[in-house]
XYZ file of C-alpha atoms in Angstrom:
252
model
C 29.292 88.188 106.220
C 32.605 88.351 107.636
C 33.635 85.299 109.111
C 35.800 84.707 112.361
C 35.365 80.914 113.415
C 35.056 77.973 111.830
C 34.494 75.389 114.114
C 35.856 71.793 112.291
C 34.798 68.014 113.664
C 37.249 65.183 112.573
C 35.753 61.648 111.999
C 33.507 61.722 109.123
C 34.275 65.028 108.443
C 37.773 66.505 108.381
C 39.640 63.042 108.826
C 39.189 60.244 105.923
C 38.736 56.550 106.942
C 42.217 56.289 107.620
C 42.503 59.285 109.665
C 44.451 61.580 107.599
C 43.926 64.985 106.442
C 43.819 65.256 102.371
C 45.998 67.869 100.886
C 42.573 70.146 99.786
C 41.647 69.921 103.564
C 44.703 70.855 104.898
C 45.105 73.954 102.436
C 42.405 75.127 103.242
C 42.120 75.040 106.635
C 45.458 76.770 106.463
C 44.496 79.178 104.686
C 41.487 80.349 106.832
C 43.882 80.270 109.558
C 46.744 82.982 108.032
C 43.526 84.953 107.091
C 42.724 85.674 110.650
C 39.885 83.487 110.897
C 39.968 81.548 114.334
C 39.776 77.915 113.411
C 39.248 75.086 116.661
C 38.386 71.515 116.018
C 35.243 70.105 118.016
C 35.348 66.430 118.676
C 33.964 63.679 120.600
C 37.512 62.167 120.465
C 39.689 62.380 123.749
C 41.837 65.289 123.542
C 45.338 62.636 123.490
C 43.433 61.736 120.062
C 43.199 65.299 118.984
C 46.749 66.648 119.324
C 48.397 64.591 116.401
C 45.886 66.440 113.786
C 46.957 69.488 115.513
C 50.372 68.574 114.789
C 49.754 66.944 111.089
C 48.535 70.383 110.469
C 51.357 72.247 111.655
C 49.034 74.894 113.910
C 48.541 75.885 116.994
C 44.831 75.539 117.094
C 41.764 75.697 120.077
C 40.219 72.107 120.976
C 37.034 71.179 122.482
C 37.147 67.700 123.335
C 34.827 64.622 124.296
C 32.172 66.446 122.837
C 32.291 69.749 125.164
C 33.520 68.606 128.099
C 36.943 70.050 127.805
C 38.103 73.139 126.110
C 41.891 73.355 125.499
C 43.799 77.085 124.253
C 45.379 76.776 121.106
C 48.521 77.314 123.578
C 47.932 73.979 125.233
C 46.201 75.416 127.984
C 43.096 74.082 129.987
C 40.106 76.074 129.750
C 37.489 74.236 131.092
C 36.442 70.961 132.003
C 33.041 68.942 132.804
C 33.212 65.786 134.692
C 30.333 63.246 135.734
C 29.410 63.704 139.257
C 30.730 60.120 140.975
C 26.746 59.121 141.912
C 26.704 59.212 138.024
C 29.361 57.487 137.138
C 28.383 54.605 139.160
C 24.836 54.591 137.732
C 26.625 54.086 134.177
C 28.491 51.495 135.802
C 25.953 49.706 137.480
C 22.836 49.472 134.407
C 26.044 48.586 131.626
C 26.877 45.732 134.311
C 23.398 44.660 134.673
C 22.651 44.846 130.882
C 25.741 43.705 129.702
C 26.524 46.360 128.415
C 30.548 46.995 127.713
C 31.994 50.861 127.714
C 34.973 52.986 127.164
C 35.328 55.534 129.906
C 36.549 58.983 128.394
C 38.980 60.371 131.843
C 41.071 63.238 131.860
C 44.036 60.959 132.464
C 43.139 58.703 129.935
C 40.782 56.033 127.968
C 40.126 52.909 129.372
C 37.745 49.979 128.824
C 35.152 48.224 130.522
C 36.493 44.639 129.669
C 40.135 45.197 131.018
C 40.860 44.452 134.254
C 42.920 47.463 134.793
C 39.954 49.797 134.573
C 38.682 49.516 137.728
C 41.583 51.173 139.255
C 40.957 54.088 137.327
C 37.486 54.363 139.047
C 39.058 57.502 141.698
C 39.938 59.194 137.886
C 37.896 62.046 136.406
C 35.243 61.216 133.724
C 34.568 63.071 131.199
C 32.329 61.207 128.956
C 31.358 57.217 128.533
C 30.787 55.237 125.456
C 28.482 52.586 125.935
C 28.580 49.635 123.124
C 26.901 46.400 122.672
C 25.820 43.994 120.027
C 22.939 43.603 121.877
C 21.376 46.524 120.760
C 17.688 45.843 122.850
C 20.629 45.283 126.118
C 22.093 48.735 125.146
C 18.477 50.120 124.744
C 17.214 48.917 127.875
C 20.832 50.534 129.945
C 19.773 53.641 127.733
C 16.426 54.109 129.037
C 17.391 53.584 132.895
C 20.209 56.283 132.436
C 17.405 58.500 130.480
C 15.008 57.986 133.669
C 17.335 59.416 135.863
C 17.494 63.120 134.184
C 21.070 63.476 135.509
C 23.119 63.157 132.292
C 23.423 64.060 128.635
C 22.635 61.399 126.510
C 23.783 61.087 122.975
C 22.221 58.568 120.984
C 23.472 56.921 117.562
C 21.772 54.687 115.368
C 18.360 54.166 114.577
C 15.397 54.682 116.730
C 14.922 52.180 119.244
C 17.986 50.242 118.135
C 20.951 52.466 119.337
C 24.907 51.061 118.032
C 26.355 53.013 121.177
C 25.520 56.539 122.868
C 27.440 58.601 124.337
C 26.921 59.881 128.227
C 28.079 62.788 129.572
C 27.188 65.712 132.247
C 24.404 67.123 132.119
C 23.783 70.373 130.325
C 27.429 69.753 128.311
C 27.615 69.668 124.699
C 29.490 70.838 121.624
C 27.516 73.875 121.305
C 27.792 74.834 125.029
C 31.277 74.415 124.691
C 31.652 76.318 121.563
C 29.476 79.067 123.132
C 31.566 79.732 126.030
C 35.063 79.746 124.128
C 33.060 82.355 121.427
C 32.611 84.697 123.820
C 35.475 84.515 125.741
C 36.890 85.505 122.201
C 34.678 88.408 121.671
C 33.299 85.944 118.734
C 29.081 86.041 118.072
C 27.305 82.404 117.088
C 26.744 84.646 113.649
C 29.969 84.762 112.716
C 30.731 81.043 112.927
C 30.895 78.562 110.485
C 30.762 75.185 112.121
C 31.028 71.586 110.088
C 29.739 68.170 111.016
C 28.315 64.978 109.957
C 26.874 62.929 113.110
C 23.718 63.364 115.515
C 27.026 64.910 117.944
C 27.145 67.836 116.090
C 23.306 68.494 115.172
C 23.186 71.385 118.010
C 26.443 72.653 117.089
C 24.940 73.182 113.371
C 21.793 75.137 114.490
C 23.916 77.290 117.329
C 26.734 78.394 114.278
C 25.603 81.499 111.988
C 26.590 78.782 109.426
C 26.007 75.219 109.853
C 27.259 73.135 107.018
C 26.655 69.439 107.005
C 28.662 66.989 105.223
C 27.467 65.017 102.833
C 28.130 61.794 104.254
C 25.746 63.106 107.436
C 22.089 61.406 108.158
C 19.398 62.988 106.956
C 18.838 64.514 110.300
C 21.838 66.252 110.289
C 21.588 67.911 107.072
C 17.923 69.241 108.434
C 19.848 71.161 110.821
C 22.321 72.704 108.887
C 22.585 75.756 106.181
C 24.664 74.213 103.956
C 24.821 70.505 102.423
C 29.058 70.134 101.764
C 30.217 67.049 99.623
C 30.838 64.118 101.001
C 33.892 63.782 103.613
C 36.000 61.389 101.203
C 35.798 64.146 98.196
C 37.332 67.124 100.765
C 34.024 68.649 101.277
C 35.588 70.798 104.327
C 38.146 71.983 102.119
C 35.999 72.912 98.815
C 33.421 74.551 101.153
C 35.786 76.729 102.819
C 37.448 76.988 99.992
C 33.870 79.047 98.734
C 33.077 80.669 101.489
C 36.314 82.296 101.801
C 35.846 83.127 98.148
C 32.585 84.870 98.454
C 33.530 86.928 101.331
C 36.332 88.213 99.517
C 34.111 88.885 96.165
């Protein structure tokens, strides 16, 4: 198989605890790139996030952002862009009020929290995605099932069952495979000839769109289920040693 994407996620997969890109990472992923092999970093980060492991990596690379709901050239340039219809955004507002429920609001002009007073000025912004958070987790369960009722929104879920640490809410119908879909054929690029990495329930449809999906091995047990490929862990630069052998056995 000749490969001509390799689609990369950052936390728990590219990026160590810290943030930074080992040297076996970076190598590698440099490598793929000077081979002619199309390399864009999927994330659930906001794209302001995204740009300094651009820059650590000294590429001009693609980005799909807050997990699908923007997609940036590797030129800088805007794409596309999803936002949460405003009826939505003040459901998501209203049940994390009533629940107690805190969140970090994902806008194209920015990040902002819940329990700063500022925020509320940035209601007129546009939303991309919202993180909802609690320690409460049966408070964040309960604003989870309210938002599920109203079949308007993506929800992304993480955690056990029934006792979520946050999720993640977005339009409906967006998603890191969506995302990745669209800028593959834009590119003249088939799912086949992708190799996509990940390690969180975020990237599970990502892994099962790709020709290749390659779970870390770091990822929950779910995760792996949906992938090809089981990489080592993210702390041993298991994006760099697998690309590292699948570059070597398309070339043997």
């Amino acid at each position: 198989m000749t490969w001509k994407m390799i689609a990369l996620d950052l936390d728990g997969t590219l990026l160590d605890r810290s943030g930074a890109i080992s040297e076996e990472n970076a190598e590698w992923v440099r490598k793929a790139h000077s081979s002619g092999i199309t390399v864009v970093l999927v994330s659930g980060r906001h794209r302001l996030r995204m740009v300094p492991v651009v820059e650590r990596l000294n590429l001009r690379l693609p980005m799909i952002t807050t997990n699908g709901c923007e997609t940036w050239s590797a030129d800088g340039r805007l794409i596309s862009r999803c936002v949460l219809p405003w009826k939505d955004v003040e459901a998501v507002h209203l049940f994390a009020f009533q629940h107690n429920v805190q969140y970090r609001a994902y806008c194209a002009e920015g990040v902002f929290d819940s329990d700063r007073s500022h925020h509320l000025a940035q209601m007129d912004y546009s939303w991309l995605k919202v993180l909802l958070k609690s320690e409460d987790r049966r408070s964040l369960y309960d604003a989870h099932e309210r938002l599920l009722a109203t079949n308007r929104v993506e929800l992304i879920v993480y955690g056990l069952p029934g006792e979520p640490q946050h999720i993640d809410v977005q339009p409906k119908g967006t998603g890191k495979a969506s995302a990745l879909d669209s800028l593959c054929t834009s590119l003249g690029i088939r799912p086949e000839e992708v190799v996509a990495f990940g390690d969180d329930r975020n990237d599970i449809e990502m892994l099962r769109w790709a020709g290749m999906g390659v779970a870390m091995g770091n990822a929950p047990d779910e995760v792996k289920e949906a992938a090809n490929m089981i990489a080592p862990h993210y702390l041993e630069s298991g994006v760099g040693r697998t690309i590292a052998r699948i570059m070597q056995q398309a070339s043997a």
